mmCIF file of C-alpha atoms in Angstrom:
data_model
loop_
_atom_site.group_PDB
_atom_site.id
_atom_site.type_symbol
_atom_site.label_atom_id
_atom_site.label_comp_id
_atom_site.label_asym_id
_atom_site.label_seq_id
_atom_site.Cartn_x
_atom_site.Cartn_y
_atom_site.Cartn_z
ATOM 1 C CA MET A 1 -13.663 21.502 -18.546
ATOM 2 C CA SER A 2 -15.239 18.087 -18.143
ATOM 3 C CA THR A 3 -14.380 15.070 -20.212
ATOM 4 C CA THR A 4 -16.702 12.187 -20.968
ATOM 5 C CA ASP A 5 -15.668 8.630 -21.541
ATOM 6 C CA SER A 6 -18.619 6.565 -22.594
ATOM 7 C CA THR A 7 -16.629 3.491 -23.615
ATOM 8 C CA SER A 8 -16.715 2.019 -20.092
ATOM 9 C CA GLN A 9 -19.917 0.756 -18.477
ATOM 10 C CA GLY A 10 -22.174 3.701 -17.756
ATOM 11 C CA SER A 11 -20.693 7.051 -18.478
ATOM 12 C CA GLN A 12 -17.609 8.194 -16.700
ATOM 13 C CA ILE A 13 -17.281 11.932 -16.352
ATOM 14 C CA SER A 14 -14.470 13.789 -14.715
ATOM 15 C CA VAL A 15 -13.757 17.365 -13.797
ATOM 16 C CA GLU A 16 -10.872 19.155 -12.110
ATOM 17 C CA LEU A 17 -11.667 21.445 -9.185
ATOM 18 C CA ILE A 18 -9.360 23.740 -7.226
ATOM 19 C CA VAL A 19 -9.644 24.165 -3.452
ATOM 20 C CA LYS A 20 -10.079 27.884 -2.864
ATOM 21 C CA ASN A 21 -10.996 28.265 0.807
ATOM 22 C CA ARG A 22 -8.169 29.098 3.207
ATOM 23 C CA MET A 23 -8.456 26.027 5.455
ATOM 24 C CA GLY A 24 -8.660 23.456 2.682
ATOM 25 C CA ILE A 25 -10.756 20.262 2.818
ATOM 26 C CA HIS A 26 -11.152 19.731 6.553
ATOM 27 C CA ALA A 27 -14.043 17.951 8.261
ATOM 28 C CA ARG A 28 -16.819 20.441 7.394
ATOM 29 C CA PRO A 29 -16.109 20.797 3.657
ATOM 30 C CA ALA A 30 -15.596 17.023 3.432
ATOM 31 C CA ALA A 31 -19.031 16.497 4.978
ATOM 32 C CA MET A 32 -20.549 18.961 2.486
ATOM 33 C CA ILE A 33 -19.030 17.058 -0.444
ATOM 34 C CA VAL A 34 -20.270 13.716 0.905
ATOM 35 C CA ARG A 35 -23.745 15.098 1.507
ATOM 36 C CA ILE A 36 -24.032 16.193 -2.129
ATOM 37 C CA ALA A 37 -22.488 12.955 -3.436
ATOM 38 C CA ASN A 38 -24.978 10.836 -1.490
ATOM 39 C CA ARG A 39 -27.934 12.557 -3.147
ATOM 40 C CA PHE A 40 -27.012 10.838 -6.435
ATOM 41 C CA PRO A 41 -26.758 7.143 -7.257
ATOM 42 C CA ALA A 42 -23.526 7.619 -9.237
ATOM 43 C CA GLU A 43 -20.222 6.623 -7.686
ATOM 44 C CA LEU A 44 -17.689 9.347 -7.004
ATOM 45 C CA TYR A 45 -13.918 9.071 -6.862
ATOM 46 C CA VAL A 46 -11.643 11.951 -5.953
ATOM 47 C CA GLU A 47 -7.987 12.066 -6.881
ATOM 48 C CA LYS A 48 -5.173 14.283 -5.668
ATOM 49 C CA ASP A 49 -1.739 13.723 -7.199
ATOM 50 C CA ASP A 50 -1.591 9.931 -7.339
ATOM 51 C CA GLU A 51 -3.958 9.255 -4.485
ATOM 52 C CA GLN A 52 -7.534 8.184 -5.140
ATOM 53 C CA VAL A 53 -10.303 7.966 -2.539
ATOM 54 C CA ASN A 54 -14.027 7.326 -2.469
ATOM 55 C CA GLY A 55 -15.853 10.660 -2.657
ATOM 56 C CA LYS A 56 -18.738 9.371 -0.539
ATOM 57 C CA SER A 57 -16.482 8.901 2.445
ATOM 58 C CA ILE A 58 -15.602 11.758 4.788
ATOM 59 C CA MET A 59 -12.471 10.032 6.065
ATOM 60 C CA GLY A 60 -11.276 9.359 2.531
ATOM 61 C CA LEU A 61 -11.658 12.980 1.489
ATOM 62 C CA MET A 62 -9.885 14.241 4.592
ATOM 63 C CA MET A 63 -7.030 11.813 4.031
ATOM 64 C CA LEU A 64 -6.166 13.654 0.841
ATOM 65 C CA ALA A 65 -5.103 16.556 3.079
ATOM 66 C CA ALA A 66 -6.071 18.913 0.262
ATOM 67 C CA GLY A 67 -5.023 22.405 1.337
ATOM 68 C CA GLN A 68 -5.753 25.703 -0.350
ATOM 69 C CA GLY A 69 -4.724 25.653 -4.013
ATOM 70 C CA SER A 70 -4.829 21.831 -4.360
ATOM 71 C CA LYS A 71 -6.157 20.437 -7.613
ATOM 72 C CA LEU A 72 -8.689 17.642 -7.196
ATOM 73 C CA ARG A 73 -9.987 15.431 -9.976
ATOM 74 C CA PHE A 74 -13.602 14.369 -9.422
ATOM 75 C CA THR A 75 -14.686 11.336 -11.438
ATOM 76 C CA THR A 76 -18.225 9.963 -11.428
ATOM 77 C CA LEU A 77 -19.533 6.720 -12.799
ATOM 78 C CA GLY A 78 -23.211 6.075 -13.328
ATOM 79 C CA GLU A 79 -26.547 7.804 -13.127
ATOM 80 C CA GLY A 80 -26.683 11.460 -12.086
ATOM 81 C CA GLY A 81 -22.962 12.025 -12.400
ATOM 82 C CA GLN A 82 -23.309 15.115 -14.559
ATOM 83 C CA ASP A 83 -25.677 16.818 -12.101
ATOM 84 C CA MET A 84 -23.510 15.820 -9.147
ATOM 85 C CA LEU A 85 -20.452 17.427 -10.696
ATOM 86 C CA LYS A 86 -22.407 20.607 -11.435
ATOM 87 C CA GLU A 87 -23.300 20.846 -7.743
ATOM 88 C CA MET A 88 -19.667 20.187 -6.806
ATOM 89 C CA GLU A 89 -18.489 22.983 -9.088
ATOM 90 C CA LYS A 90 -20.909 25.347 -7.361
ATOM 91 C CA LEU A 91 -19.779 24.172 -3.914
ATOM 92 C CA PHE A 92 -16.102 24.757 -4.745
ATOM 93 C CA GLU A 93 -16.952 28.108 -6.337
ATOM 94 C CA ARG A 94 -18.606 29.360 -3.153
ATOM 95 C CA LYS A 95 -15.627 28.043 -1.126
ATOM 96 C CA PHE A 96 -17.814 25.873 1.142
ATOM 97 C CA ASP A 97 -19.244 29.142 2.573
ATOM 98 C CA GLU A 98 -15.877 29.797 4.203
ATOM 99 C CA PRO A 99 -13.290 32.552 3.831
ATOM 100 C CA MET B 1 -18.220 -2.266 -10.993
ATOM 101 C CA PRO B 2 -16.593 0.417 -8.887
ATOM 102 C CA LEU B 3 -13.447 2.005 -10.226
ATOM 103 C CA ARG B 4 -10.433 0.451 -8.585
ATOM 104 C CA PRO B 5 -7.353 2.582 -8.101
ATOM 105 C CA ARG B 6 -4.501 1.699 -10.416
ATOM 106 C CA PRO B 7 -1.533 -0.130 -8.907
ATOM 107 C CA LYS B 8 1.678 1.824 -8.779
ATOM 108 C CA ILE B 9 4.952 0.223 -9.750
ATOM 109 C CA ILE B 10 8.034 1.872 -8.301
ATOM 110 C CA ASP B 11 11.038 1.381 -10.567
ATOM 111 C CA ASN B 12 13.324 4.107 -9.342
ATOM 112 C CA ILE B 13 14.088 5.959 -6.141
ATOM 113 C CA THR B 14 16.607 8.733 -5.573
ATOM 114 C CA VAL B 15 19.691 8.363 -3.407
ATOM 115 C CA LEU B 16 18.242 11.099 -1.191
ATOM 116 C CA GLU B 17 15.047 9.097 -0.634
ATOM 117 C CA PHE B 18 17.107 6.023 0.197
ATOM 118 C CA LEU B 19 19.294 8.036 2.572
ATOM 119 C CA ASN B 20 16.308 9.601 4.333
ATOM 120 C CA ALA B 21 14.463 6.304 4.697
ATOM 121 C CA GLY B 22 17.550 4.593 6.115
ATOM 122 C CA ARG B 23 19.016 7.426 8.128
ATOM 123 C CA ASP B 24 18.353 5.739 11.464
ATOM 124 C CA SER B 25 18.376 2.061 10.632
ATOM 125 C CA LEU B 26 21.370 2.157 8.285
ATOM 126 C CA LYS B 27 23.463 4.754 10.185
ATOM 127 C CA MET B 28 24.607 6.529 7.022
ATOM 128 C CA SER B 29 26.359 9.865 6.571
ATOM 129 C CA VAL B 30 27.463 11.535 3.345
ATOM 130 C CA VAL B 31 31.203 12.099 2.911
ATOM 131 C CA ALA B 32 31.456 13.469 -0.640
ATOM 132 C CA GLY B 33 29.586 13.879 -3.917
ATOM 133 C CA GLU B 34 26.559 15.657 -2.352
ATOM 134 C CA ARG B 35 25.595 17.094 -5.733
ATOM 135 C CA GLY B 36 24.499 13.645 -6.877
ATOM 136 C CA MET B 37 21.743 13.173 -4.290
ATOM 137 C CA LYS B 38 19.160 13.086 -7.113
ATOM 138 C CA ASN B 39 20.924 10.089 -8.721
ATOM 139 C CA ILE B 40 18.573 7.202 -9.245
ATOM 140 C CA VAL B 41 18.692 3.705 -7.795
ATOM 141 C CA ARG B 42 17.003 1.507 -10.399
ATOM 142 C CA ASP B 43 17.383 -1.927 -8.864
ATOM 143 C CA LYS B 44 16.564 -3.210 -5.412
ATOM 144 C CA SER B 45 19.574 -5.518 -5.222
ATOM 145 C CA ILE B 46 22.913 -4.429 -3.839
ATOM 146 C CA ASN B 47 26.244 -4.871 -5.582
ATOM 147 C CA ARG B 48 29.787 -5.375 -4.289
ATOM 148 C CA PRO B 49 32.013 -3.880 -6.999
ATOM 149 C CA ALA B 50 35.109 -6.009 -6.303
ATOM 150 C CA LEU B 51 35.424 -7.288 -9.888
ATOM 151 C CA ALA B 52 34.806 -3.867 -11.397
ATOM 152 C CA LEU B 53 37.696 -2.505 -9.296
ATOM 153 C CA THR B 54 40.034 -4.804 -11.209
ATOM 154 C CA GLY B 55 38.819 -3.199 -14.447
ATOM 155 C CA TYR B 56 36.447 -6.010 -15.462
ATOM 156 C CA TYR B 57 33.065 -4.464 -16.349
ATOM 157 C CA LYS B 58 31.170 -7.279 -18.058
ATOM 158 C CA SER B 59 27.774 -7.683 -16.294
ATOM 159 C CA PHE B 60 28.688 -4.881 -13.891
ATOM 160 C CA ALA B 61 25.396 -4.033 -12.131
ATOM 161 C CA THR B 62 25.472 -0.247 -12.574
ATOM 162 C CA LYS B 63 21.825 0.279 -11.555
ATOM 163 C CA ARG B 64 22.509 -0.818 -7.996
ATOM 164 C CA VAL B 65 23.843 0.700 -4.822
ATOM 165 C CA GLN B 66 27.575 -0.159 -4.667
ATOM 166 C CA VAL B 67 28.872 -1.387 -1.321
ATOM 167 C CA PHE B 68 32.575 -1.223 -0.481
ATOM 168 C CA GLY B 69 33.390 -3.587 2.390
ATOM 169 C CA ALA B 70 36.688 -4.447 4.011
ATOM 170 C CA GLY B 71 37.777 -6.423 0.926
ATOM 171 C CA GLU B 72 37.210 -3.604 -1.570
ATOM 172 C CA ILE B 73 38.810 -0.980 0.681
ATOM 173 C CA ALA B 74 41.874 -3.195 1.367
ATOM 174 C CA TYR B 75 42.280 -3.779 -2.373
ATOM 175 C CA LEU B 76 42.100 -0.030 -3.064
ATOM 176 C CA ARG B 77 44.632 0.746 -0.323
ATOM 177 C CA ASP B 78 47.059 -1.699 -1.910
ATOM 178 C CA THR B 79 46.586 -0.086 -5.321
ATOM 179 C CA LYS B 80 48.569 2.980 -6.489
ATOM 180 C CA GLU B 81 46.575 6.211 -6.227
ATOM 181 C CA ASP B 82 46.649 7.046 -9.943
ATOM 182 C CA LYS B 83 45.431 3.568 -10.848
ATOM 183 C CA GLN B 84 42.707 3.794 -8.166
ATOM 184 C CA TYR B 85 41.608 7.159 -9.513
ATOM 185 C CA LYS B 86 41.425 5.802 -13.066
ATOM 186 C CA VAL B 87 39.308 2.743 -12.209
ATOM 187 C CA LEU B 88 37.021 4.628 -9.803
ATOM 188 C CA THR B 89 36.410 7.315 -12.425
ATOM 189 C CA GLU B 90 35.533 4.605 -14.951
ATOM 190 C CA ILE B 91 33.103 3.072 -12.468
ATOM 191 C CA ALA B 92 31.548 6.442 -11.596
ATOM 192 C CA GLN B 93 31.054 7.297 -15.258
ATOM 193 C CA ARG B 94 28.940 4.208 -15.723
ATOM 194 C CA HIS B 95 26.226 6.092 -13.799
ATOM 195 C CA ILE B 96 26.153 4.094 -10.599
ATOM 196 C CA PRO B 97 23.752 5.714 -8.073
ATOM 197 C CA CYS B 98 26.080 5.901 -5.054
ATOM 198 C CA MET B 99 28.998 4.295 -3.219
ATOM 199 C CA ILE B 100 28.722 3.105 0.357
ATOM 200 C CA VAL B 101 31.650 2.278 2.619
ATOM 201 C CA THR B 102 30.819 -0.020 5.536
ATOM 202 C CA ARG B 103 32.290 -0.606 9.023
ATOM 203 C CA GLY B 104 33.037 3.104 9.348
ATOM 204 C CA LEU B 105 36.157 2.577 7.197
ATOM 205 C CA GLN B 106 37.994 5.612 5.871
ATOM 206 C CA PRO B 107 37.452 6.045 2.101
ATOM 207 C CA THR B 108 40.672 6.547 0.119
ATOM 208 C CA GLN B 109 41.520 9.976 -1.302
ATOM 209 C CA PRO B 110 40.857 8.890 -4.957
ATOM 210 C CA MET B 111 37.378 7.688 -3.894
ATOM 211 C CA ILE B 112 36.565 11.136 -2.543
ATOM 212 C CA GLU B 113 37.921 12.805 -5.692
ATOM 213 C CA ALA B 114 36.057 10.489 -8.081
ATOM 214 C CA ALA B 115 32.845 10.990 -6.066
ATOM 215 C CA ASN B 116 33.083 14.783 -6.123
ATOM 216 C CA GLU B 117 34.115 15.054 -9.764
ATOM 217 C CA ASN B 118 31.331 12.772 -11.033
ATOM 218 C CA ASP B 119 28.584 13.724 -8.574
ATOM 219 C CA ILE B 120 28.322 10.252 -7.076
ATOM 220 C CA PRO B 121 27.407 10.425 -3.378
ATOM 221 C CA LEU B 122 30.010 8.701 -1.223
ATOM 222 C CA ILE B 123 28.341 7.484 1.947
ATOM 223 C CA ARG B 124 29.780 5.961 5.105
ATOM 224 C CA THR B 125 27.992 3.641 7.471
ATOM 225 C CA THR B 126 29.125 2.358 10.837
ATOM 226 C CA LEU B 127 27.360 -0.975 10.263
ATOM 227 C CA SER B 128 29.281 -4.102 9.301
ATOM 228 C CA THR B 129 28.903 -5.195 5.676
ATOM 229 C CA ARG B 130 26.723 -8.125 6.698
ATOM 230 C CA ASP B 131 24.364 -6.013 8.800
ATOM 231 C CA PHE B 132 24.242 -3.283 6.178
ATOM 232 C CA LEU B 133 23.411 -5.751 3.388
ATOM 233 C CA ALA B 134 20.621 -7.343 5.437
ATOM 234 C CA ALA B 135 19.060 -4.060 6.564
ATOM 235 C CA SER B 136 19.356 -2.270 3.228
ATOM 236 C CA THR B 137 17.947 -5.258 1.315
ATOM 237 C CA LEU B 138 14.843 -5.133 3.519
ATOM 238 C CA LEU B 139 14.569 -1.369 3.159
ATOM 239 C CA LEU B 140 14.926 -1.411 -0.628
ATOM 240 C CA GLU B 141 12.467 -4.323 -0.945
ATOM 241 C CA ASN B 142 9.972 -2.162 0.920
ATOM 242 C CA MET B 143 10.718 1.010 -1.053
ATOM 243 C CA PHE B 144 10.479 -0.781 -4.405
ATOM 244 C CA ALA B 145 7.331 -2.719 -3.462
ATOM 245 C CA PRO B 146 4.413 -2.346 -5.928
ATOM 246 C CA ARG B 147 1.510 -0.648 -4.178
ATOM 247 C CA VAL B 148 -2.184 0.038 -4.521
ATOM 248 C CA SER B 149 -4.966 1.329 -2.323
ATOM 249 C CA GLU B 150 -8.325 -0.328 -1.712
ATOM 250 C CA HIS B 151 -11.494 1.252 -0.405
ATOM 251 C CA GLY B 152 -12.335 -0.752 2.683
ATOM 252 C CA THR B 153 -11.449 -1.522 6.273
ATOM 253 C CA LEU B 154 -8.584 -3.732 7.377
ATOM 254 C CA MET B 155 -8.910 -5.588 10.687
ATOM 255 C CA ASP B 156 -6.656 -7.997 12.526
ATOM 256 C CA VAL B 157 -8.963 -10.752 13.771
ATOM 257 C CA LYS B 158 -6.887 -13.097 15.967
ATOM 258 C CA GLY B 159 -3.905 -12.927 13.621
ATOM 259 C CA ILE B 160 -5.896 -13.139 10.396
ATOM 260 C CA GLY B 161 -5.803 -9.927 8.367
ATOM 261 C CA VAL B 162 -9.302 -9.334 7.024
ATOM 262 C CA LEU B 163 -9.992 -6.706 4.384
ATOM 263 C CA ILE B 164 -13.669 -5.723 4.485
ATOM 264 C CA ARG B 165 -14.895 -4.222 1.200
ATOM 265 C CA GLY B 166 -18.216 -2.900 0.018
ATOM 266 C CA ASP B 167 -19.976 0.217 -1.234
ATOM 267 C CA SER B 168 -20.033 3.221 1.041
ATOM 268 C CA GLY B 169 -22.834 3.058 3.560
ATOM 269 C CA VAL B 170 -23.119 -0.743 3.500
ATOM 270 C CA GLY B 171 -21.816 -1.053 7.071
ATOM 271 C CA LYS B 172 -18.084 -1.729 6.918
ATOM 272 C CA SER B 173 -17.205 0.698 9.673
ATOM 273 C CA GLU B 174 -20.046 -0.458 11.952
ATOM 274 C CA CYS B 175 -18.843 -4.019 11.543
ATOM 275 C CA ALA B 176 -15.260 -2.974 12.288
ATOM 276 C CA LEU B 177 -16.468 -1.158 15.389
ATOM 277 C CA ALA B 178 -18.238 -4.293 16.616
ATOM 278 C CA LEU B 179 -15.036 -6.275 16.022
ATOM 279 C CA VAL B 180 -12.959 -3.727 17.935
ATOM 280 C CA GLU B 181 -15.420 -4.006 20.787
ATOM 281 C CA ARG B 182 -14.827 -7.746 20.819
ATOM 282 C CA GLY B 183 -11.117 -7.126 21.289
ATOM 283 C CA TYR B 184 -9.770 -7.286 17.734
ATOM 284 C CA SER B 185 -7.602 -4.560 16.240
ATOM 285 C CA LEU B 186 -8.165 -1.960 13.585
ATOM 286 C CA VAL B 187 -5.408 -1.484 11.006
ATOM 287 C CA ALA B 188 -6.955 0.944 8.535
ATOM 288 C CA ASP B 189 -10.388 2.390 7.950
ATOM 289 C CA ASP B 190 -11.757 3.640 4.662
ATOM 290 C CA LYS B 191 -8.569 3.561 2.609
ATOM 291 C CA VAL B 192 -6.131 0.700 2.958
ATOM 292 C CA ASN B 193 -2.666 1.173 1.469
ATOM 293 C CA ILE B 194 -1.312 -2.157 0.292
ATOM 294 C CA LYS B 195 2.262 -3.099 -0.599
ATOM 295 C CA LEU B 196 3.415 -6.347 -2.149
ATOM 296 C CA ILE B 197 6.483 -7.497 -0.211
ATOM 297 C CA ASN B 198 8.787 -10.273 -1.465
ATOM 298 C CA GLU B 199 6.339 -10.861 -4.314
ATOM 299 C CA LYS B 200 4.040 -12.825 -2.019
ATOM 300 C CA ASP B 201 2.921 -10.904 1.071
ATOM 301 C CA LEU B 202 0.270 -8.194 0.861
ATOM 302 C CA VAL B 203 0.886 -5.786 3.713
ATOM 303 C CA GLY B 204 -1.829 -3.248 4.510
ATOM 304 C CA THR B 205 -1.393 0.003 6.422
ATOM 305 C CA SER B 206 -3.400 3.156 6.962
ATOM 306 C CA ASN B 207 -2.463 6.686 6.029
ATOM 307 C CA GLU B 208 -0.505 8.341 8.813
ATOM 308 C CA ILE B 209 -3.158 11.040 9.165
ATOM 309 C CA ASN B 210 -6.059 8.810 10.212
ATOM 310 C CA ARG B 211 -4.224 6.021 12.021
ATOM 311 C CA GLY B 212 -6.447 4.892 14.881
ATOM 312 C CA TYR B 213 -9.362 7.060 13.776
ATOM 313 C CA MET B 214 -12.602 5.988 12.214
ATOM 314 C CA GLU B 215 -15.704 7.618 10.827
ATOM 315 C CA CYS B 216 -18.995 6.022 11.720
ATOM 316 C CA ARG B 217 -22.353 7.274 10.503
ATOM 317 C CA GLY B 218 -24.301 8.906 13.294
ATOM 318 C CA LEU B 219 -21.242 9.133 15.534
ATOM 319 C CA GLY B 220 -18.856 11.088 13.355
ATOM 320 C CA ILE B 221 -15.106 10.788 13.754
ATOM 321 C CA ILE B 222 -13.962 8.737 16.726
ATOM 322 C CA ASN B 223 -10.538 7.939 18.156
ATOM 323 C CA ILE B 224 -10.357 4.159 18.454
ATOM 324 C CA ALA B 225 -7.030 4.039 20.304
ATOM 325 C CA GLU B 226 -8.306 6.414 22.982
ATOM 326 C CA LEU B 227 -11.735 4.798 23.339
ATOM 327 C CA PHE B 228 -10.692 1.149 23.309
ATOM 328 C CA GLY B 229 -7.032 1.233 24.315
ATOM 329 C CA ILE B 230 -3.832 1.047 22.355
ATOM 330 C CA ARG B 231 -4.093 -2.664 21.586
ATOM 331 C CA SER B 232 -7.232 -1.994 19.555
ATOM 332 C CA VAL B 233 -5.083 -0.532 16.768
ATOM 333 C CA ARG B 234 -2.049 -1.784 14.927
ATOM 334 C CA THR B 235 0.038 -0.178 12.223
ATOM 335 C CA ASP B 236 0.268 -2.934 9.635
ATOM 336 C CA LYS B 237 -0.978 -6.419 8.899
ATOM 337 C CA ASN B 238 -0.674 -9.038 6.170
ATOM 338 C CA ILE B 239 -3.950 -9.551 4.314
ATOM 339 C CA ASN B 240 -5.160 -13.168 4.470
ATOM 340 C CA LEU B 241 -8.852 -12.837 3.664
ATOM 341 C CA VAL B 242 -11.094 -10.474 1.719
ATOM 342 C CA ILE B 243 -14.766 -10.120 2.631
ATOM 343 C CA THR B 244 -17.141 -8.144 0.431
ATOM 344 C CA PHE B 245 -20.431 -6.823 1.801
ATOM 345 C CA THR B 246 -23.219 -6.309 -0.708
ATOM 346 C CA ALA B 247 -26.645 -4.838 -0.168
ATOM 347 C CA TRP B 248 -29.072 -7.764 0.050
ATOM 348 C CA LYS B 249 -31.039 -8.698 -3.062
ATOM 349 C CA GLU B 250 -33.610 -11.465 -3.445
ATOM 350 C CA THR B 251 -31.630 -12.979 -6.309
ATOM 351 C CA ASP B 252 -28.284 -13.143 -4.482
ATOM 352 C CA GLU B 253 -26.671 -16.541 -4.380
ATOM 353 C CA GLU B 254 -24.550 -16.907 -1.287
ATOM 354 C CA GLU B 255 -22.120 -19.740 -0.758
ATOM 355 C CA ARG B 256 -23.906 -22.470 1.214
ATOM 356 C CA THR B 257 -21.505 -25.397 1.450
ATOM 357 C CA GLY B 258 -18.140 -23.681 1.799
ATOM 358 C CA LEU B 259 -16.703 -26.125 -0.734
ATOM 359 C CA GLU B 260 -16.344 -23.615 -3.548
ATOM 360 C CA SER B 261 -13.558 -21.154 -3.097
ATOM 361 C CA ASP B 262 -13.451 -17.704 -4.578
ATOM 362 C CA ASN B 263 -10.446 -15.408 -4.831
ATOM 363 C CA PHE B 264 -9.956 -11.673 -4.946
ATOM 364 C CA GLU B 265 -6.924 -10.387 -6.785
ATOM 365 C CA ILE B 266 -4.697 -7.716 -5.298
ATOM 366 C CA LEU B 267 -1.424 -6.829 -7.065
ATOM 367 C CA GLY B 268 -1.470 -10.186 -8.844
ATOM 368 C CA ILE B 269 -1.910 -12.199 -5.644
ATOM 369 C CA GLN B 270 -5.066 -14.308 -5.205
ATOM 370 C CA VAL B 271 -6.564 -13.828 -1.750
ATOM 371 C CA PRO B 272 -9.411 -16.049 -0.470
ATOM 372 C CA HIS B 273 -12.671 -14.132 -0.860
ATOM 373 C CA ILE B 274 -16.084 -14.406 0.793
ATOM 374 C CA ARG B 275 -19.251 -12.439 0.003
ATOM 375 C CA PHE B 276 -21.883 -11.615 2.574
ATOM 376 C CA SER B 277 -25.141 -9.912 1.763
ATOM 377 C CA VAL B 278 -26.241 -7.390 4.326
ATOM 378 C CA LYS B 279 -29.704 -8.035 5.746
ATOM 379 C CA PRO B 280 -31.417 -6.597 8.808
ATOM 380 C CA GLY B 281 -30.835 -8.751 11.860
ATOM 381 C CA ARG B 282 -27.693 -10.333 10.534
ATOM 382 C CA ASP B 283 -24.707 -10.108 12.867
ATOM 383 C CA LEU B 284 -22.011 -9.323 10.324
ATOM 384 C CA ALA B 285 -19.271 -8.878 12.905
ATOM 385 C CA ARG B 286 -19.925 -12.409 14.160
ATOM 386 C CA LEU B 287 -19.833 -13.739 10.592
ATOM 387 C CA VAL B 288 -16.537 -11.959 9.889
ATOM 388 C CA GLU B 289 -15.121 -13.295 13.152
ATOM 389 C CA VAL B 290 -16.056 -16.879 12.323
ATOM 390 C CA ALA B 291 -14.941 -16.515 8.685
ATOM 391 C CA SER B 292 -11.504 -15.511 9.992
ATOM 392 C CA MET B 293 -11.381 -18.548 12.265
ATOM 393 C CA VAL B 294 -12.372 -20.800 9.357
ATOM 394 C CA GLN B 295 -9.572 -19.229 7.339
ATOM 395 C CA ALA B 296 -7.101 -19.735 10.200
ATOM 396 C CA LEU B 297 -8.108 -23.382 10.357
ATOM 397 C CA LYS B 298 -7.593 -23.727 6.596
ATOM 398 C CA LEU B 299 -4.147 -22.153 6.889
ATOM 399 C CA ILE B 300 -3.067 -24.911 9.250
ATOM 400 C CA GLY B 301 -4.565 -27.537 6.969
ATOM 401 C CA HIS B 302 -8.124 -28.162 8.214
ATOM 402 C CA ASP B 303 -11.054 -27.532 5.888
ATOM 403 C CA SER B 304 -14.332 -28.015 7.781
ATOM 404 C CA ALA B 305 -16.571 -28.159 4.715
ATOM 405 C CA LYS B 306 -14.334 -30.630 2.911
ATOM 406 C CA GLU B 307 -13.914 -32.852 5.990
ATOM 407 C CA PHE B 308 -17.662 -32.931 6.573
ATOM 408 C CA ASN B 309 -18.341 -33.837 2.953
ATOM 409 C CA GLU B 310 -15.709 -36.613 3.035
ATOM 410 C CA ARG B 311 -17.310 -38.057 6.183
ATOM 411 C CA LEU B 312 -20.655 -38.053 4.420
ATOM 412 C CA ILE B 313 -19.232 -39.743 1.315
ATOM 413 C CA ASN B 314 -17.418 -42.392 3.400
ATOM 414 C CA GLN B 315 -20.570 -43.101 5.381
ATOM 415 C CA MET B 316 -22.503 -43.657 2.166
ATOM 416 C CA LYS B 317 -19.763 -45.945 0.803
ATOM 417 C CA THR B 318 -19.757 -48.253 3.836
ATOM 418 C CA GLU B 319 -23.498 -48.701 3.771
ATOM 419 C CA GLU B 320 -24.609 -51.719 1.762
ATOM 420 C CA PRO B 321 -26.292 -50.892 -1.489
ATOM 421 C CA GLY B 322 -30.018 -50.910 -1.118
ATOM 422 C CA ALA B 323 -29.887 -51.289 2.684
ATOM 423 C CA LEU B 324 -32.576 -49.530 4.664
ATOM 424 C CA ILE B 325 -31.595 -46.645 6.900
#
């Protein structure tokens, strides 16, 4: 599922995740994503359709207005990216502990 | 280097998008050819098809919106219906996006037929040709503008649009908050959408969803317009200055004289750029405020650093060689 591009500085890894909870990425899930992202030094960018935001910013994530069923592309650059994405996959899988 | 979002170049818009964007300002209504609403406008200029109506198609600008003013309509009315139908069908088959009749004039019957048969929307506007051309040129310029988004905060500091950049957590929002408190206005926080207008102006706006809102660590999401009043937010602003905050490092070289100028490129435009390193006890909002004033002074032709240095050089010239202080 994830693709690696090691040609650029550091390694850039990206993965596509689908929003499964009913309410989508509102304030609480956005905060959960940011909290995980901030535990790692790697940068995180999240893309929906053509829009790209910084994954370490709550406001940015909320601006994507990603409702249930949205596809989000998570791209990390730098140290710890792989582990960060693993955590993100788990977070999306358990639907942010929401219905 | 952080990943920067890729710029987006818009090279086509549908007639429907054009119609929706200009519904109020351009006073348009569709008369015929509704099936062609997905037709594509591929050029931001507007064409008057007078020459094409005479059957001369060399350099006929088929990618553009075609505007029929009083001249074109009068010519058609003086032309026999079968001849009108023939030339209008020829024009329509060259894949023009749409036809627009100004001044609320009545389109001729062959126009309606050619529009319906070839799926070319025939649109009427109550505006005069002159007003329609002016307003639609502005609208299309805006719709075709190349765009990009930047991670940062855009502030209006006494008329100077300042884009504050930096890694997350470096203190952009706190600085913006301090500026708002000093009476300046917030344009966009976190993600700034930028359009290049007229190939020279960079205009920044926020997403509709978070206009007037901000997220500040420790405080959470706050409503700036409600807390500080409506004049503390504005919807758009030209970008005149870019300031990048970096976490302070011992080895950082900051500009000391103000004589060297650095630029930051956005959509091919070079914007004056200043770097500040973030250290405890440093009043970044004050620095941003003064940097904007320095920029404003430069815009009207005064460069403090250069003037000071010239004074110094002149002083040294007038002193006799070898003279004591």
